[in-house]
């Protein structure tokens, strides 16, 4: 990690200011559960095998070496899914190997990207195919006026298969958003390809993401994809194998509609303070899913809709994000311990590659000495008291079924099951908030 953000010398000053300026009392919170529609696929591997067998039996293409693109998101059951994809490809006569398909993530280095995959269990020993990581690309066509880059190993193999989760994107909306088409447009293009595709911001992504699979198809590379949809409990809801012609087309668009219906959400119209245990790239490309907190922080994109969240206090980075705090600008208050984990190289590489959509997202929030002080600052600056502040507390934006809420917020909500009556927020001896949920 290359972080130079050591807040230790600032701690005495931060504690003094907290004592002088911040409210002393915080609200109690009740633990509640919101109703969810959560179809679950279990077991997962047989379903993947059946989908892959259906797709592979329909291909009119001679098997050979094939690159299997896998990204940097924390997808549920990713290891068994990739293992099943590899096994079915090999059974059909293909020679699969894994390539990282994550744009500039992993600090835009081959070693960093291989390490991200290894953290998810994607290694040769565990999935049965070697991992070939490189940041080298080949230009194989033109995408909406810019060169279309593809991982060198995939081009050398002459065949590409993608494994990706379908979900609403955190920066643009269109017929297809996050999923195989986006991986085809951005992930497989490494840093140079990702930077070019991002250079016109959200409008450019809306146009370019659906076009990329057509360019890859014309180049003879794209064989197909396994699309994954998850439920509100961060579980696999369904898997669908798509031929190349359906990647970025109607079939993927229909899966996006399903993913949007099943995605996590906050059950409130208006929140004064949102407390989030952790953020990270394994949770969302922006650390916290902008669709959940309804906070996009994109230049020229007006904020609107619900929920309206006045202040966001984030307590920590996830371990799997490896210091990449991309999207930290969507938070308003953080404790010093979070700042100390930020890897500026990863954040800045990711942000510059993302171009116009990331101008505001790497900005550092107000830093406080502890999680308690970060929440106190949020309550103070919203002008609320412990009695009237509408405070919600979630583990992260992937897990919102069980959450905590202050009495003032619960009074404005309906349909929630109370699991535990209001209690004080649980802080440890250092003033750090204990996690709402245990991993």
GROMACS .gro file of C-alpha atoms in nm:
model
  439
    1UNK     CA    1   0.000   0.000   0.000
    2UNK     CA    2   0.135   0.345  -0.089
    3UNK     CA    3  -0.088   0.554   0.137
    4UNK     CA    4   0.067   0.871   0.273
    5UNK     CA    5  -0.245   0.967   0.464
    6UNK     CA    6  -0.134   0.932   0.825
    7UNK     CA    7  -0.372   1.131   1.047
    8UNK     CA    8  -0.193   1.047   1.374
    9UNK     CA    9  -0.035   1.394   1.422
   10UNK     CA   10  -0.381   1.551   1.386
   11UNK     CA   11  -0.557   1.342   1.651
   12UNK     CA   12  -0.501   1.573   1.952
   13UNK     CA   13  -0.639   1.869   1.758
   14UNK     CA   14  -0.934   1.667   1.626
   15UNK     CA   15  -1.026   1.549   1.976
   16UNK     CA   16  -1.004   1.904   2.113
   17UNK     CA   17  -1.232   2.037   1.839
   18UNK     CA   18  -1.480   1.755   1.894
   19UNK     CA   19  -1.502   1.840   2.264
   20UNK     CA   20  -1.555   2.209   2.185
   21UNK     CA   21  -1.793   2.192   1.890
   22UNK     CA   22  -1.991   1.870   1.871
   23UNK     CA   23  -2.309   1.750   2.039
   24UNK     CA   24  -2.243   1.508   2.320
   25UNK     CA   25  -2.552   1.293   2.300
   26UNK     CA   26  -2.639   1.055   2.018
   27UNK     CA   27  -2.974   0.887   1.949
   28UNK     CA   28  -3.063   0.535   2.049
   29UNK     CA   29  -3.141   0.301   1.760
   30UNK     CA   30  -3.373   0.006   1.709
   31UNK     CA   31  -3.276  -0.294   1.499
   32UNK     CA   32  -3.535  -0.349   1.225
   33UNK     CA   33  -3.593  -0.565   0.920
   34UNK     CA   34  -3.758  -0.452   0.599
   35UNK     CA   35  -3.954  -0.697   0.379
   36UNK     CA   36  -3.762  -0.809   0.070
   37UNK     CA   37  -3.822  -1.013  -0.244
   38UNK     CA   38  -3.519  -1.241  -0.243
   39UNK     CA   39  -3.532  -1.540  -0.480
   40UNK     CA   40  -3.224  -1.755  -0.423
   41UNK     CA   41  -3.046  -2.001  -0.649
   42UNK     CA   42  -2.924  -2.295  -0.444
   43UNK     CA   43  -2.718  -2.491  -0.528
   44UNK     CA   44  -2.543  -2.261  -0.773
   45UNK     CA   45  -2.294  -2.483  -0.957
   46UNK     CA   46  -2.549  -2.720  -1.120
   47UNK     CA   47  -2.738  -2.420  -1.256
   48UNK     CA   48  -2.418  -2.274  -1.400
   49UNK     CA   49  -2.329  -2.609  -1.554
   50UNK     CA   50  -2.673  -2.642  -1.715
   51UNK     CA   51  -2.661  -2.290  -1.857
   52UNK     CA   52  -2.309  -2.336  -1.991
   53UNK     CA   53  -2.394  -2.674  -2.145
   54UNK     CA   54  -2.697  -2.518  -2.318
   55UNK     CA   55  -2.490  -2.235  -2.460
   56UNK     CA   56  -2.186  -2.440  -2.563
   57UNK     CA   57  -2.394  -2.701  -2.742
   58UNK     CA   58  -2.537  -2.429  -2.965
   59UNK     CA   59  -2.204  -2.277  -3.072
   60UNK     CA   60  -2.087  -2.317  -3.430
   61UNK     CA   61  -1.723  -2.262  -3.348
   62UNK     CA   62  -1.419  -2.485  -3.316
   63UNK     CA   63  -1.295  -2.502  -2.954
   64UNK     CA   64  -0.949  -2.374  -2.870
   65UNK     CA   65  -0.780  -2.148  -2.616
   66UNK     CA   66  -1.027  -1.911  -2.451
   67UNK     CA   67  -0.980  -1.623  -2.208
   68UNK     CA   68  -1.237  -1.610  -1.927
   69UNK     CA   69  -1.275  -1.252  -1.805
   70UNK     CA   70  -1.341  -1.210  -1.432
   71UNK     CA   71  -1.378  -0.873  -1.261
   72UNK     CA   72  -1.308  -0.705  -0.930
   73UNK     CA   73  -1.655  -0.699  -0.775
   74UNK     CA   74  -1.744  -0.898  -0.465
   75UNK     CA   75  -1.988  -1.133  -0.638
   76UNK     CA   76  -2.158  -1.395  -0.425
   77UNK     CA   77  -2.040  -1.750  -0.502
   78UNK     CA   78  -1.785  -1.617  -0.750
   79UNK     CA   79  -1.534  -1.899  -0.694
   80UNK     CA   80  -1.778  -2.190  -0.753
   81UNK     CA   81  -1.935  -2.003  -1.046
   82UNK     CA   82  -1.600  -1.954  -1.218
   83UNK     CA   83  -1.498  -2.311  -1.138
   84UNK     CA   84  -1.815  -2.443  -1.304
   85UNK     CA   85  -1.765  -2.219  -1.609
   86UNK     CA   86  -1.409  -2.343  -1.648
   87UNK     CA   87  -1.513  -2.707  -1.610
   88UNK     CA   88  -1.787  -2.683  -1.871
   89UNK     CA   89  -1.562  -2.504  -2.119
   90UNK     CA   90  -1.299  -2.774  -2.076
   91UNK     CA   91  -1.560  -3.051  -2.115
   92UNK     CA   92  -1.663  -2.895  -2.445
   93UNK     CA   93  -1.304  -2.905  -2.574
   94UNK     CA   94  -1.195  -2.550  -2.491
   95UNK     CA   95  -0.868  -2.461  -2.316
   96UNK     CA   96  -0.974  -2.194  -2.064
   97UNK     CA   97  -0.755  -1.953  -1.871
   98UNK     CA   98  -0.852  -1.657  -1.652
   99UNK     CA   99  -0.780  -1.293  -1.731
  100UNK     CA  100  -0.858  -1.002  -1.496
  101UNK     CA  101  -1.128  -0.788  -1.657
  102UNK     CA  102  -1.135  -0.490  -1.426
  103UNK     CA  103  -1.008  -0.184  -1.616
  104UNK     CA  104  -0.772   0.012  -1.392
  105UNK     CA  105  -0.855  -0.160  -1.063
  106UNK     CA  106  -0.577  -0.322  -0.865
  107UNK     CA  107  -0.374  -0.001  -0.905
  108UNK     CA  108  -0.360  -0.067  -1.282
  109UNK     CA  109  -0.090  -0.333  -1.242
  110UNK     CA  110  -0.087  -0.697  -1.345
  111UNK     CA  111   0.027  -0.800  -0.998
  112UNK     CA  112  -0.244  -0.592  -0.833
  113UNK     CA  113  -0.518  -0.733  -1.052
  114UNK     CA  114  -0.405  -1.091  -0.995
  115UNK     CA  115  -0.406  -1.021  -0.622
  116UNK     CA  116  -0.764  -0.892  -0.638
  117UNK     CA  117  -0.873  -1.214  -0.808
  118UNK     CA  118  -0.681  -1.427  -0.561
  119UNK     CA  119  -0.863  -1.250  -0.280
  120UNK     CA  120  -1.188  -1.385  -0.424
  121UNK     CA  121  -1.049  -1.737  -0.457
  122UNK     CA  122  -0.983  -1.708  -0.830
  123UNK     CA  123  -0.655  -1.899  -0.858
  124UNK     CA  124  -0.552  -2.195  -1.070
  125UNK     CA  125  -0.558  -2.424  -0.768
  126UNK     CA  126  -0.916  -2.331  -0.680
  127UNK     CA  127  -1.089  -2.288  -1.016
  128UNK     CA  128  -0.884  -2.521  -1.239
  129UNK     CA  129  -0.749  -2.268  -1.489
  130UNK     CA  130  -0.435  -2.055  -1.488
  131UNK     CA  131  -0.456  -1.681  -1.429
  132UNK     CA  132  -0.274  -1.471  -1.691
  133UNK     CA  133  -0.260  -1.109  -1.582
  134UNK     CA  134  -0.126  -0.830  -1.799
  135UNK     CA  135  -0.197  -0.463  -1.856
  136UNK     CA  136  -0.101  -0.494  -2.222
  137UNK     CA  137  -0.379  -0.456  -2.477
  138UNK     CA  138  -0.436  -0.482  -2.850
  139UNK     CA  139  -0.658  -0.249  -3.050
  140UNK     CA  140  -0.902  -0.467  -3.245
  141UNK     CA  141  -1.146  -0.208  -3.380
  142UNK     CA  142  -1.314   0.124  -3.315
  143UNK     CA  143  -1.579   0.193  -3.054
  144UNK     CA  144  -1.786   0.507  -3.106
  145UNK     CA  145  -1.488   0.695  -3.245
  146UNK     CA  146  -1.221   0.569  -3.004
  147UNK     CA  147  -0.981   0.273  -3.034
  148UNK     CA  148  -1.122  -0.045  -2.883
  149UNK     CA  149  -0.868  -0.213  -2.654
  150UNK     CA  150  -0.875  -0.579  -2.547
  151UNK     CA  151  -0.648  -0.772  -2.311
  152UNK     CA  152  -0.347  -0.903  -2.506
  153UNK     CA  153  -0.390  -1.260  -2.381
  154UNK     CA  154  -0.753  -1.266  -2.495
  155UNK     CA  155  -0.659  -1.139  -2.840
  156UNK     CA  156  -0.379  -1.394  -2.870
  157UNK     CA  157  -0.625  -1.671  -2.776
  158UNK     CA  158  -0.878  -1.545  -3.031
  159UNK     CA  159  -1.172  -1.618  -2.800
  160UNK     CA  160  -1.323  -1.445  -2.498
  161UNK     CA  161  -1.589  -1.547  -2.246
  162UNK     CA  162  -1.707  -1.312  -1.969
  163UNK     CA  163  -1.837  -1.374  -1.616
  164UNK     CA  164  -2.016  -1.068  -1.481
  165UNK     CA  165  -2.292  -0.955  -1.247
  166UNK     CA  166  -2.578  -0.756  -1.397
  167UNK     CA  167  -2.692  -0.457  -1.191
  168UNK     CA  168  -2.778  -0.087  -1.219
  169UNK     CA  169  -2.470   0.127  -1.277
  170UNK     CA  170  -2.357   0.388  -1.028
  171UNK     CA  171  -2.287   0.660  -1.288
  172UNK     CA  172  -2.526   0.628  -1.583
  173UNK     CA  173  -2.857   0.477  -1.684
  174UNK     CA  174  -2.939   0.306  -2.013
  175UNK     CA  175  -3.074  -0.015  -2.167
  176UNK     CA  176  -2.770  -0.202  -2.031
  177UNK     CA  177  -2.552  -0.085  -1.746
  178UNK     CA  178  -2.319  -0.295  -1.527
  179UNK     CA  179  -2.275  -0.646  -1.658
  180UNK     CA  180  -2.113  -0.839  -1.944
  181UNK     CA  181  -2.146  -0.550  -2.191
  182UNK     CA  182  -1.971  -0.310  -1.954
  183UNK     CA  183  -1.699  -0.567  -1.889
  184UNK     CA  184  -1.661  -0.596  -2.265
  185UNK     CA  185  -1.640  -0.218  -2.302
  186UNK     CA  186  -1.424  -0.131  -2.002
  187UNK     CA  187  -1.302  -0.422  -1.792
  188UNK     CA  188  -1.130  -0.616  -2.068
  189UNK     CA  189  -0.970  -0.298  -2.207
  190UNK     CA  190  -0.747  -0.248  -1.902
  191UNK     CA  191  -0.648   0.107  -1.808
  192UNK     CA  192  -0.608   0.253  -2.161
  193UNK     CA  193  -0.935   0.108  -2.286
  194UNK     CA  194  -1.125   0.206  -1.973
  195UNK     CA  195  -0.994   0.563  -1.990
  196UNK     CA  196  -1.101   0.604  -2.353
  197UNK     CA  197  -1.448   0.463  -2.298
  198UNK     CA  198  -1.500   0.691  -1.995
  199UNK     CA  199  -1.377   1.011  -2.163
  200UNK     CA  200  -1.724   1.146  -2.242
  201UNK     CA  201  -1.872   1.069  -1.901
  202UNK     CA  202  -2.217   0.924  -1.848
  203UNK     CA  203  -2.360   1.006  -2.194
  204UNK     CA  204  -2.062   0.835  -2.356
  205UNK     CA  205  -2.102   0.526  -2.140
  206UNK     CA  206  -2.471   0.505  -2.228
  207UNK     CA  207  -2.380   0.488  -2.598
  208UNK     CA  208  -2.060   0.288  -2.583
  209UNK     CA  209  -2.136   0.007  -2.341
  210UNK     CA  210  -2.401  -0.160  -2.565
  211UNK     CA  211  -2.181  -0.113  -2.873
  212UNK     CA  212  -1.869  -0.284  -2.733
  213UNK     CA  213  -1.999  -0.643  -2.762
  214UNK     CA  214  -2.076  -0.581  -3.131
  215UNK     CA  215  -1.718  -0.466  -3.192
  216UNK     CA  216  -1.579  -0.768  -3.005
  217UNK     CA  217  -1.815  -0.993  -3.199
  218UNK     CA  218  -1.705  -0.853  -3.534
  219UNK     CA  219  -1.343  -0.904  -3.430
  220UNK     CA  220  -1.421  -1.273  -3.380
  221UNK     CA  221  -1.336  -1.262  -3.011
  222UNK     CA  222  -1.655  -1.271  -2.807
  223UNK     CA  223  -1.796  -1.620  -2.755
  224UNK     CA  224  -2.049  -1.536  -2.485
  225UNK     CA  225  -2.098  -1.457  -2.120
  226UNK     CA  226  -2.241  -1.588  -1.797
  227UNK     CA  227  -2.463  -1.317  -1.649
  228UNK     CA  228  -2.534  -1.324  -1.275
  229UNK     CA  229  -2.819  -1.149  -1.093
  230UNK     CA  230  -2.818  -1.116  -0.716
  231UNK     CA  231  -3.093  -1.051  -0.462
  232UNK     CA  232  -3.118  -0.800  -0.178
  233UNK     CA  233  -2.938  -1.040   0.053
  234UNK     CA  234  -2.622  -1.043  -0.160
  235UNK     CA  235  -2.704  -1.396  -0.277
  236UNK     CA  236  -2.719  -1.547  -0.625
  237UNK     CA  237  -3.073  -1.512  -0.760
  238UNK     CA  238  -3.020  -1.646  -1.111
  239UNK     CA  239  -2.756  -1.715  -1.376
  240UNK     CA  240  -2.799  -1.696  -1.751
  241UNK     CA  241  -2.552  -1.795  -2.025
  242UNK     CA  242  -2.568  -1.551  -2.316
  243UNK     CA  243  -2.431  -1.603  -2.666
  244UNK     CA  244  -2.226  -1.314  -2.804
  245UNK     CA  245  -2.525  -1.177  -2.994
  246UNK     CA  246  -2.724  -1.131  -2.671
  247UNK     CA  247  -2.452  -0.956  -2.471
  248UNK     CA  248  -2.547  -0.588  -2.460
  249UNK     CA  249  -2.878  -0.663  -2.628
  250UNK     CA  250  -3.236  -0.735  -2.522
  251UNK     CA  251  -3.154  -1.041  -2.310
  252UNK     CA  252  -2.908  -0.845  -2.096
  253UNK     CA  253  -3.152  -0.554  -2.074
  254UNK     CA  254  -3.420  -0.788  -1.935
  255UNK     CA  255  -3.175  -0.917  -1.675
  256UNK     CA  256  -3.104  -0.556  -1.576
  257UNK     CA  257  -3.475  -0.500  -1.514
  258UNK     CA  258  -3.476  -0.803  -1.284
  259UNK     CA  259  -3.162  -0.685  -1.104
  260UNK     CA  260  -3.311  -0.340  -1.051
  261UNK     CA  261  -3.621  -0.493  -0.894
  262UNK     CA  262  -3.414  -0.713  -0.661
  263UNK     CA  263  -3.144  -0.464  -0.559
  264UNK     CA  264  -3.098  -0.342  -0.199
  265UNK     CA  265  -3.267  -0.017  -0.094
  266UNK     CA  266  -3.329   0.207   0.204
  267UNK     CA  267  -3.690   0.197   0.328
  268UNK     CA  268  -3.707   0.571   0.400
  269UNK     CA  269  -3.796   0.887   0.208
  270UNK     CA  270  -3.567   1.119   0.401
  271UNK     CA  271  -3.267   1.055   0.628
  272UNK     CA  272  -3.073   1.315   0.822
  273UNK     CA  273  -2.770   1.097   0.897
  274UNK     CA  274  -2.679   0.768   0.730
  275UNK     CA  275  -2.413   0.568   0.913
  276UNK     CA  276  -2.237   0.304   0.701
  277UNK     CA  277  -2.007   0.045   0.858
  278UNK     CA  278  -1.787   0.004   0.552
  279UNK     CA  279  -1.735   0.095   0.189
  280UNK     CA  280  -1.517  -0.067  -0.078
  281UNK     CA  281  -1.475  -0.173  -0.440
  282UNK     CA  282  -1.595  -0.524  -0.350
  283UNK     CA  283  -1.926  -0.367  -0.244
  284UNK     CA  284  -1.970  -0.121  -0.531
  285UNK     CA  285  -1.758   0.048  -0.795
  286UNK     CA  286  -1.813   0.367  -0.598
  287UNK     CA  287  -1.755   0.212  -0.257
  288UNK     CA  288  -2.119   0.267  -0.169
  289UNK     CA  289  -2.384   0.198  -0.433
  290UNK     CA  290  -2.506   0.538  -0.549
  291UNK     CA  291  -2.844   0.386  -0.638
  292UNK     CA  292  -2.895   0.285  -0.274
  293UNK     CA  293  -2.790   0.612  -0.108
  294UNK     CA  294  -2.924   0.820  -0.401
  295UNK     CA  295  -2.609   1.029  -0.408
  296UNK     CA  296  -2.414   1.039  -0.733
  297UNK     CA  297  -2.174   1.333  -0.703
  298UNK     CA  298  -2.123   1.373  -1.078
  299UNK     CA  299  -2.052   1.716  -1.224
  300UNK     CA  300  -2.351   1.844  -1.427
  301UNK     CA  301  -2.578   1.565  -1.299
  302UNK     CA  302  -2.848   1.705  -1.067
  303UNK     CA  303  -2.928   1.508  -0.754
  304UNK     CA  304  -3.295   1.415  -0.727
  305UNK     CA  305  -3.534   1.145  -0.611
  306UNK     CA  306  -3.544   0.942  -0.294
  307UNK     CA  307  -3.415   0.869  -0.046
  308UNK     CA  308  -3.280   1.214   0.034
  309UNK     CA  309  -2.979   1.173   0.263
  310UNK     CA  310  -2.838   1.488   0.424
  311UNK     CA  311  -2.518   1.349   0.570
  312UNK     CA  312  -2.325   1.024   0.530
  313UNK     CA  313  -2.075   0.899   0.789
  314UNK     CA  314  -1.867   0.598   0.683
  315UNK     CA  315  -1.682   0.406   0.953
  316UNK     CA  316  -1.426   0.195   0.766
  317UNK     CA  317  -1.295   0.047   0.439
  318UNK     CA  318  -1.354  -0.319   0.360
  319UNK     CA  319  -1.048  -0.542   0.366
  320UNK     CA  320  -1.113  -0.665   0.012
  321UNK     CA  321  -1.092  -0.314  -0.136
  322UNK     CA  322  -0.714  -0.312  -0.075
  323UNK     CA  323  -0.712   0.057   0.015
  324UNK     CA  324  -0.906   0.169  -0.292
  325UNK     CA  325  -1.145   0.427  -0.147
  326UNK     CA  326  -1.289   0.531  -0.484
  327UNK     CA  327  -1.618   0.708  -0.410
  328UNK     CA  328  -1.502   0.839  -0.072
  329UNK     CA  329  -1.629   1.178  -0.187
  330UNK     CA  330  -1.983   1.043  -0.144
  331UNK     CA  331  -1.919   1.042   0.231
  332UNK     CA  332  -1.924   1.358   0.443
  333UNK     CA  333  -1.758   1.233   0.764
  334UNK     CA  334  -1.502   0.956   0.828
  335UNK     CA  335  -1.289   0.853   1.126
  336UNK     CA  336  -0.911   0.875   1.117
  337UNK     CA  337  -0.877   0.496   1.101
  338UNK     CA  338  -1.046   0.493   0.760
  339UNK     CA  339  -0.821   0.768   0.624
  340UNK     CA  340  -0.514   0.574   0.736
  341UNK     CA  341  -0.617   0.284   0.511
  342UNK     CA  342  -0.659   0.488   0.192
  343UNK     CA  343  -0.421   0.396  -0.090
  344UNK     CA  344  -0.394   0.716  -0.294
  345UNK     CA  345  -0.231   0.538  -0.587
  346UNK     CA  346  -0.532   0.308  -0.628
  347UNK     CA  347  -0.785   0.587  -0.575
  348UNK     CA  348  -0.624   0.830  -0.815
  349UNK     CA  349  -0.556   0.569  -1.083
  350UNK     CA  350  -0.918   0.456  -1.068
  351UNK     CA  351  -1.052   0.813  -1.059
  352UNK     CA  352  -0.844   0.953  -1.345
  353UNK     CA  353  -0.933   0.650  -1.558
  354UNK     CA  354  -1.304   0.711  -1.488
  355UNK     CA  355  -1.271   1.064  -1.623
  356UNK     CA  356  -1.558   1.316  -1.595
  357UNK     CA  357  -1.778   1.096  -1.375
  358UNK     CA  358  -1.512   1.086  -1.102
  359UNK     CA  359  -1.411   1.450  -1.061
  360UNK     CA  360  -1.589   1.482  -0.726
  361UNK     CA  361  -1.573   1.123  -0.606
  362UNK     CA  362  -1.211   1.106  -0.477
  363UNK     CA  363  -1.246   1.414  -0.254
  364UNK     CA  364  -1.158   1.354   0.111
  365UNK     CA  365  -1.447   1.409   0.358
  366UNK     CA  366  -1.422   1.574   0.699
  367UNK     CA  367  -1.197   1.357   0.915
  368UNK     CA  368  -1.269   1.306   1.286
  369UNK     CA  369  -1.069   1.126   1.554
  370UNK     CA  370  -1.311   0.834   1.589
  371UNK     CA  371  -1.631   0.684   1.455
  372UNK     CA  372  -1.822   0.832   1.749
  373UNK     CA  373  -1.694   1.180   1.664
  374UNK     CA  374  -1.775   1.131   1.294
  375UNK     CA  375  -2.137   1.055   1.384
  376UNK     CA  376  -2.145   1.342   1.635
  377UNK     CA  377  -2.023   1.578   1.362
  378UNK     CA  378  -2.292   1.456   1.123
  379UNK     CA  379  -2.567   1.507   1.381
  380UNK     CA  380  -2.431   1.849   1.481
  381UNK     CA  381  -2.402   1.981   1.126
  382UNK     CA  382  -2.752   1.871   1.029
  383UNK     CA  383  -2.881   2.090   1.309
  384UNK     CA  384  -3.052   1.802   1.486
  385UNK     CA  385  -3.054   1.672   1.840
  386UNK     CA  386  -3.049   1.314   1.966
  387UNK     CA  387  -3.425   1.333   2.012
  388UNK     CA  388  -3.519   1.449   1.665
  389UNK     CA  389  -3.241   1.328   1.432
  390UNK     CA  390  -3.355   1.079   1.170
  391UNK     CA  391  -3.058   0.843   1.171
  392UNK     CA  392  -3.022   0.516   0.981
  393UNK     CA  393  -2.736   0.267   1.022
  394UNK     CA  394  -2.646   0.001   0.766
  395UNK     CA  395  -2.358  -0.244   0.734
  396UNK     CA  396  -2.296  -0.154   0.369
  397UNK     CA  397  -2.501  -0.088   0.058
  398UNK     CA  398  -2.517  -0.459  -0.029
  399UNK     CA  399  -2.686  -0.539   0.302
  400UNK     CA  400  -2.991  -0.328   0.386
  401UNK     CA  401  -3.254  -0.584   0.485
  402UNK     CA  402  -3.153  -0.559   0.850
  403UNK     CA  403  -3.066  -0.208   0.961
  404UNK     CA  404  -3.095   0.022   1.260
  405UNK     CA  405  -3.294   0.343   1.290
  406UNK     CA  406  -3.354   0.614   1.545
  407UNK     CA  407  -3.702   0.664   1.694
  408UNK     CA  408  -3.753   0.984   1.495
  409UNK     CA  409  -3.688   0.797   1.170
  410UNK     CA  410  -3.904   0.500   1.265
  411UNK     CA  411  -4.193   0.736   1.336
  412UNK     CA  412  -4.192   0.833   0.967
  413UNK     CA  413  -4.160   0.476   0.834
  414UNK     CA  414  -4.398   0.184   0.795
  415UNK     CA  415  -4.385  -0.189   0.726
  416UNK     CA  416  -4.069  -0.253   0.930
  417UNK     CA  417  -4.034  -0.542   1.172
  418UNK     CA  418  -3.870  -0.439   1.499
  419UNK     CA  419  -3.608  -0.699   1.596
  420UNK     CA  420  -3.465  -0.516   1.897
  421UNK     CA  421  -3.590  -0.219   2.093
  422UNK     CA  422  -3.389   0.106   2.086
  423UNK     CA  423  -3.045   0.090   2.247
  424UNK     CA  424  -2.738   0.319   2.246
  425UNK     CA  425  -2.499   0.293   1.953
  426UNK     CA  426  -2.229   0.036   2.051
  427UNK     CA  427  -1.881   0.191   2.056
  428UNK     CA  428  -1.561   0.023   2.168
  429UNK     CA  429  -1.306   0.171   2.408
  430UNK     CA  430  -1.146   0.375   2.126
  431UNK     CA  431  -1.478   0.526   2.022
  432UNK     CA  432  -1.512   0.314   1.708
  433UNK     CA  433  -1.856   0.185   1.616
  434UNK     CA  434  -1.892  -0.192   1.637
  435UNK     CA  435  -2.027  -0.339   1.308
  436UNK     CA  436  -2.401  -0.374   1.271
  437UNK     CA  437  -2.356  -0.717   1.114
  438UNK     CA  438  -2.074  -0.968   1.151
  439UNK     CA  439  -1.921  -1.100   0.827
   0.00000   0.00000   0.00000
